[in-house]
């Protein structure tokens, strides 16, 4: 429960409540910043602790397309690097103005692949004052699952979480317990995301055959994950929650809801009927580029990428036919924040200086 908006506490009691909790654990001494630099997006969250979680005090998101062309050349292009540096400078300025004292800034698939990533990271440190950590696929999957944990329904035995990125798609298979705890039973990083799949098959003009090939590319990896964990049998038993976190699923939810502009409050945590989701996917796959641009929740920035995202969603649903999907506009950044706060909690308490 928060104190700031609790009318039942007097001001003095509220001050004592805040002091007791801030001095009781290490997390209360810091302002936290989390940067997630992906193949397509650069995202920032700045937060302060609140209860067992946090309160966002600033945020930033920009499509930078850092991975543009990497699947073809193996290199980050100068134009993409410049776009990304501009966005990271904004992130750095925001964190400085907010007084961030703990930060973690990570890069994912595109920096794992690009041959000139080390030179790029050096420029980021020199020009933006940000040290980017290239995380592994396993850590990326775990952070995404951690960030989405508040949306898990623990009345189920398992959850299947997926994160469709620009350069890869992460799958996380979780066991859920009655004590509201989760355990990672398995994970996979599929080497296709919306950018890499679009560069392989096209994004503006997409034939029915090209769309089928997109689905086929992804299906091979999904079949391997299914063979290892037998997820479909659990879905048939009605004990699995599917949760999607990515620009693809939030976009599909926004289109399905007919939003005049994207609204995180309406999308995050919403449930999307699987048939409705697939209907939207098929409609977008059959639409021309201009029709996709005219969709308020897609626009120019996503119109050439959204169809490849639809193909990934359809490939998953072909194997794992859940009746509904929960949509998360959260994930890796939130996982970073939770992790930093837990680390701060485990640190020795700062002893007050005693003046003699």
Coordinates of C-alpha atoms in Angstrom, one line a residue:
X1 CA 0.0 0.0 0.0
X2 CA 1.3 3.4 -0.8
X3 CA 1.4 6.3 1.6
X4 CA 1.3 9.2 -0.8
X5 CA -2.4 8.8 -1.6
X6 CA -3.6 7.1 1.6
X7 CA -6.1 9.6 3.3
X8 CA -6.3 7.3 6.4
X9 CA -2.8 8.3 7.6
X10 CA -2.0 11.7 9.0
X11 CA 1.1 13.5 7.8
X12 CA 3.1 12.6 10.8
X13 CA 2.2 8.9 10.6
X14 CA 3.0 8.9 6.8
X15 CA 6.4 10.4 7.5
X16 CA 7.1 7.7 10.1
X17 CA 5.9 5.0 7.7
X18 CA 8.2 6.2 4.9
X19 CA 11.2 6.5 7.2
X20 CA 10.6 3.0 8.7
X21 CA 10.6 1.4 5.3
X22 CA 13.3 3.5 3.7
X23 CA 15.7 2.8 6.5
X24 CA 14.7 -0.9 6.8
X25 CA 16.0 -2.0 3.4
X26 CA 18.7 -0.9 1.1
X27 CA 16.4 -0.3 -1.9
X28 CA 14.9 2.9 -0.4
X29 CA 18.2 4.8 -0.6
X30 CA 18.3 4.9 -4.4
X31 CA 16.6 6.1 -7.6
X32 CA 16.9 3.4 -10.4
X33 CA 17.4 3.6 -14.1
X34 CA 17.0 0.7 -16.6
X35 CA 17.8 0.9 -20.3
X36 CA 16.9 -1.9 -22.7
X37 CA 18.6 -1.4 -26.1
X38 CA 17.2 -3.9 -28.6
X39 CA 17.4 -4.5 -32.3
X40 CA 14.5 -2.2 -33.0
X41 CA 13.9 -0.1 -29.8
X42 CA 15.7 1.9 -27.2
X43 CA 13.7 2.0 -23.9
X44 CA 14.2 3.6 -20.5
X45 CA 12.5 3.4 -17.2
X46 CA 13.4 5.6 -14.1
X47 CA 11.7 4.5 -10.9
X48 CA 11.6 4.8 -7.1
X49 CA 10.7 2.0 -4.7
X50 CA 7.1 1.7 -3.7
X51 CA 5.9 -1.1 -1.5
X52 CA 7.3 -4.3 -2.8
X53 CA 7.6 -2.9 -6.3
X54 CA 8.3 0.6 -7.7
X55 CA 6.8 3.8 -9.1
X56 CA 7.9 5.0 -12.5
X57 CA 8.9 8.7 -12.4
X58 CA 10.2 9.0 -16.0
X59 CA 10.3 6.9 -19.1
X60 CA 11.4 7.0 -22.8
X61 CA 10.9 4.8 -25.8
X62 CA 12.1 5.3 -29.4
X63 CA 12.3 3.1 -32.4
X64 CA 16.0 3.4 -33.5
X65 CA 16.4 0.3 -35.7
X66 CA 19.9 -0.3 -34.5
X67 CA 19.8 -3.8 -36.2
X68 CA 18.9 -2.5 -39.6
X69 CA 20.8 -4.5 -42.2
X70 CA 22.9 -6.5 -39.6
X71 CA 21.4 -9.8 -40.8
X72 CA 22.7 -9.0 -44.3
X73 CA 26.0 -7.3 -43.6
X74 CA 27.0 -8.5 -40.0
X75 CA 27.7 -4.8 -39.1
X76 CA 25.9 -2.0 -37.4
X77 CA 25.5 0.8 -39.9
X78 CA 26.7 4.3 -39.2
X79 CA 23.2 5.7 -39.7
X80 CA 21.7 3.2 -37.2
X81 CA 24.5 4.0 -34.7
X82 CA 23.9 7.7 -34.9
X83 CA 20.1 7.3 -34.4
X84 CA 20.8 5.1 -31.4
X85 CA 23.4 7.5 -29.9
X86 CA 20.9 10.3 -30.1
X87 CA 18.3 8.2 -28.2
X88 CA 20.8 7.1 -25.6
X89 CA 21.9 10.7 -24.9
X90 CA 18.2 11.4 -24.1
X91 CA 18.2 8.5 -21.7
X92 CA 21.4 9.7 -20.1
X93 CA 20.0 13.2 -19.6
X94 CA 16.8 11.9 -18.1
X95 CA 18.6 9.7 -15.6
X96 CA 20.8 12.6 -14.6
X97 CA 17.9 15.0 -14.1
X98 CA 16.0 12.4 -12.0
X99 CA 19.0 11.8 -9.8
X100 CA 19.5 8.1 -10.7
X101 CA 22.0 6.5 -8.3
X102 CA 21.7 2.9 -9.5
X103 CA 21.4 2.0 -13.2
X104 CA 21.7 -1.0 -15.4
X105 CA 21.8 -0.6 -19.2
X106 CA 21.7 -3.7 -21.4
X107 CA 21.9 -4.6 -25.1
X108 CA 20.5 -7.7 -26.6
X109 CA 20.5 -9.7 -29.8
X110 CA 21.8 -7.2 -32.3
X111 CA 24.9 -6.5 -30.2
X112 CA 25.4 -10.2 -29.6
X113 CA 25.6 -10.6 -33.4
X114 CA 27.2 -7.5 -34.9
X115 CA 30.9 -7.7 -35.6
X116 CA 31.5 -4.0 -34.6
X117 CA 29.5 -4.1 -31.3
X118 CA 32.6 -3.4 -29.1
X119 CA 33.4 -0.3 -31.0
X120 CA 29.8 0.8 -30.7
X121 CA 29.8 0.2 -26.9
X122 CA 32.9 2.3 -26.6
X123 CA 31.2 5.2 -28.4
X124 CA 28.2 4.9 -26.2
X125 CA 30.3 5.1 -23.0
X126 CA 32.4 8.0 -24.4
X127 CA 29.5 10.1 -25.9
X128 CA 26.6 9.2 -23.6
X129 CA 28.2 8.2 -20.3
X130 CA 26.4 4.9 -20.4
X131 CA 28.0 1.5 -20.0
X132 CA 26.0 -1.1 -22.0
X133 CA 26.2 -4.7 -20.9
X134 CA 25.5 -7.3 -23.6
X135 CA 23.4 -9.9 -21.9
X136 CA 23.1 -13.6 -22.9
X137 CA 19.9 -15.0 -24.3
X138 CA 19.3 -16.9 -21.1
X139 CA 19.5 -13.7 -19.0
X140 CA 17.3 -11.9 -21.4
X141 CA 14.6 -14.6 -21.1
X142 CA 14.9 -14.6 -17.3
X143 CA 14.6 -10.8 -17.0
X144 CA 11.6 -10.7 -19.3
X145 CA 9.8 -13.4 -17.2
X146 CA 10.7 -11.5 -14.0
X147 CA 9.3 -8.3 -15.4
X148 CA 6.0 -9.9 -16.3
X149 CA 5.6 -11.8 -13.0
X150 CA 2.8 -9.5 -11.7
X151 CA 0.6 -10.6 -14.6
X152 CA 0.9 -14.3 -14.0
X153 CA -2.2 -16.2 -12.9
X154 CA -1.0 -18.7 -10.2
X155 CA -4.2 -20.7 -10.4
X156 CA -2.5 -22.3 -13.4
X157 CA 0.2 -25.0 -13.2
X158 CA 2.4 -23.5 -15.9
X159 CA 2.9 -20.3 -17.9
X160 CA 4.4 -19.9 -21.4
X161 CA 5.9 -16.4 -21.7
X162 CA 7.2 -15.1 -25.1
X163 CA 9.0 -11.9 -26.0
X164 CA 9.1 -11.1 -29.7
X165 CA 12.1 -8.8 -30.2
X166 CA 13.7 -7.3 -33.3
X167 CA 16.4 -9.8 -33.7
X168 CA 15.2 -12.8 -31.7
X169 CA 12.2 -14.3 -29.9
X170 CA 12.5 -15.6 -26.4
X171 CA 10.4 -18.5 -25.1
X172 CA 10.2 -19.2 -21.4
X173 CA 8.4 -22.2 -19.9
X174 CA 7.5 -21.7 -16.2
X175 CA 6.1 -23.8 -13.4
X176 CA 3.7 -21.9 -11.1
X177 CA 3.2 -22.8 -7.5
X178 CA 0.4 -22.2 -5.0
X179 CA 2.9 -20.0 -3.0
X180 CA 2.9 -17.5 -6.0
X181 CA 6.4 -18.5 -7.0
X182 CA 7.6 -19.5 -10.5
X183 CA 10.5 -21.6 -11.7
X184 CA 12.0 -21.6 -15.2
X185 CA 11.7 -25.1 -16.6
X186 CA 13.1 -24.3 -20.0
X187 CA 13.8 -21.4 -22.4
X188 CA 14.8 -20.9 -26.0
X189 CA 16.0 -18.0 -28.1
X190 CA 14.6 -18.3 -31.6
X191 CA 17.0 -16.5 -34.0
X192 CA 14.1 -14.6 -35.7
X193 CA 12.5 -11.3 -34.6
X194 CA 10.5 -8.8 -36.5
X195 CA 13.5 -7.1 -38.1
X196 CA 15.4 -10.2 -39.1
X197 CA 12.3 -12.0 -40.4
X198 CA 11.3 -8.8 -42.4
X199 CA 14.8 -8.5 -43.9
X200 CA 14.6 -12.2 -44.9
X201 CA 11.1 -12.1 -46.5
X202 CA 10.2 -8.5 -47.0
X203 CA 7.9 -6.1 -45.1
X204 CA 6.2 -3.6 -47.4
X205 CA 4.7 -6.0 -50.0
X206 CA 4.2 -9.5 -48.6
X207 CA 2.8 -12.3 -50.7
X208 CA 0.8 -15.1 -49.2
X209 CA 3.7 -17.4 -49.9
X210 CA 6.2 -15.1 -48.2
X211 CA 3.9 -15.0 -45.1
X212 CA 3.7 -18.8 -45.1
X213 CA 7.5 -19.0 -45.3
X214 CA 7.8 -16.6 -42.3
X215 CA 5.6 -19.0 -40.3
X216 CA 7.6 -22.0 -41.5
X217 CA 11.0 -20.5 -40.5
X218 CA 9.8 -19.9 -36.9
X219 CA 7.8 -23.2 -36.6
X220 CA 10.9 -25.3 -36.9
X221 CA 12.2 -23.8 -33.6
X222 CA 8.9 -23.9 -31.9
X223 CA 8.5 -27.6 -32.7
X224 CA 11.9 -28.3 -31.1
X225 CA 10.8 -26.5 -27.9
X226 CA 7.5 -28.4 -27.9
X227 CA 9.2 -31.7 -28.3
X228 CA 11.4 -31.0 -25.3
X229 CA 8.6 -29.8 -22.9
X230 CA 5.3 -31.3 -24.2
X231 CA 3.5 -27.9 -23.7
X232 CA 0.6 -28.7 -26.0
X233 CA -0.6 -31.5 -23.7
X234 CA -0.6 -29.2 -20.8
X235 CA -2.6 -26.6 -22.8
X236 CA -5.1 -29.3 -23.7
X237 CA -5.5 -29.9 -20.0
X238 CA -6.4 -26.3 -19.4
X239 CA -3.6 -25.5 -17.0
X240 CA -1.4 -23.1 -19.0
X241 CA -1.4 -19.4 -19.2
X242 CA 0.2 -17.8 -22.2
X243 CA 1.6 -14.3 -21.8
X244 CA 3.1 -12.2 -24.5
X245 CA 5.4 -9.2 -24.0
X246 CA 6.5 -7.3 -27.1
X247 CA 5.6 -4.5 -29.4
X248 CA 3.9 -7.1 -31.6
X249 CA 1.4 -8.3 -29.0
X250 CA 0.7 -4.8 -27.6
X251 CA 0.2 -3.5 -31.2
X252 CA -2.2 -6.4 -32.0
X253 CA -4.1 -5.6 -28.8
X254 CA -4.4 -2.0 -29.7
X255 CA -5.6 -2.8 -33.2
X256 CA -8.1 -5.3 -31.8
X257 CA -9.4 -2.8 -29.3
X258 CA -9.8 -0.2 -32.0
X259 CA -7.8 2.4 -30.0
X260 CA -7.6 5.9 -31.7
X261 CA -4.0 6.0 -30.3
X262 CA -1.9 3.5 -28.3
X263 CA -2.9 3.5 -24.6
X264 CA -0.7 1.5 -22.2
X265 CA -3.3 1.5 -19.4
X266 CA -5.9 -0.2 -21.7
X267 CA -3.4 -2.7 -23.2
X268 CA -1.1 -3.8 -20.3
X269 CA -2.7 -6.7 -18.5
X270 CA -5.5 -7.1 -21.0
X271 CA -6.7 -10.5 -22.3
X272 CA -6.9 -11.1 -26.0
X273 CA -9.1 -13.9 -27.4
X274 CA -6.9 -16.2 -29.5
X275 CA -9.4 -16.3 -32.4
X276 CA -9.6 -12.5 -32.4
X277 CA -5.8 -12.3 -32.3
X278 CA -5.4 -14.6 -35.3
X279 CA -8.1 -12.7 -37.2
X280 CA -6.1 -9.5 -36.7
X281 CA -2.9 -11.2 -37.8
X282 CA -4.5 -12.5 -41.0
X283 CA -6.1 -9.2 -41.8
X284 CA -2.8 -7.3 -41.4
X285 CA -0.9 -10.0 -43.4
X286 CA -3.4 -9.5 -46.3
X287 CA -3.4 -5.7 -46.1
X288 CA -1.1 -3.5 -48.2
X289 CA 1.5 -1.2 -46.7
X290 CA -0.6 1.9 -46.7
X291 CA -3.5 0.2 -45.0
X292 CA -1.2 -0.8 -42.2
X293 CA 0.2 2.7 -42.0
X294 CA -3.3 4.0 -41.5
X295 CA -3.8 1.9 -38.4
X296 CA -3.4 4.3 -35.4
X297 CA -1.5 1.8 -33.3
X298 CA 0.9 0.8 -36.2
X299 CA 1.8 3.9 -38.2
X300 CA 4.9 4.3 -40.4
X301 CA 7.3 3.1 -37.7
X302 CA 5.8 -0.4 -37.5
X303 CA 4.0 -0.9 -40.8
X304 CA 6.8 -2.9 -42.4
X305 CA 7.5 -5.0 -39.3
X306 CA 4.1 -5.9 -37.9
X307 CA 3.4 -8.7 -40.4
X308 CA 6.5 -10.6 -39.4
X309 CA 5.4 -10.3 -35.8
X310 CA 2.0 -11.7 -36.8
X311 CA 3.8 -14.7 -38.5
X312 CA 5.6 -15.4 -35.2
X313 CA 2.4 -15.2 -33.2
X314 CA 0.6 -17.5 -35.7
X315 CA 3.5 -20.0 -35.7
X316 CA 3.2 -20.3 -31.9
X317 CA -0.5 -20.6 -31.9
X318 CA -0.4 -23.4 -34.5
X319 CA 1.5 -25.5 -32.0
X320 CA 0.1 -24.1 -28.7
X321 CA -3.7 -23.3 -29.3
X322 CA -4.5 -21.4 -26.1
X323 CA -8.0 -19.9 -25.9
X324 CA -6.7 -16.5 -24.8
X325 CA -3.5 -14.6 -24.4
X326 CA -2.6 -12.1 -21.7
X327 CA -0.8 -9.0 -23.0
X328 CA 2.1 -7.4 -21.2
X329 CA 3.4 -3.9 -21.9
X330 CA 6.3 -4.7 -19.6
X331 CA 9.2 -7.0 -19.5
X332 CA 13.0 -6.7 -19.5
X333 CA 13.2 -3.1 -18.1
X334 CA 11.0 -4.1 -15.2
X335 CA 13.0 -7.2 -14.6
X336 CA 16.2 -5.0 -14.5
X337 CA 14.5 -2.7 -11.9
X338 CA 13.4 -5.7 -9.7
X339 CA 16.9 -7.2 -9.8
X340 CA 18.7 -3.9 -8.8
X341 CA 16.3 -3.5 -5.9
X342 CA 16.8 -7.0 -4.7
X343 CA 20.6 -6.5 -4.8
X344 CA 20.2 -3.3 -2.8
X345 CA 18.2 -5.1 -0.2
X346 CA 20.9 -7.7 0.2
X347 CA 23.6 -5.1 0.8
X348 CA 24.6 -4.3 4.4
X349 CA 22.6 -1.6 6.0
X350 CA 24.3 1.8 6.1
X351 CA 25.2 2.5 9.7
X352 CA 24.5 6.0 11.0
X353 CA 27.5 7.9 12.0
X354 CA 27.7 8.7 15.7
X355 CA 29.3 12.0 16.5
X356 CA 31.0 12.0 19.9

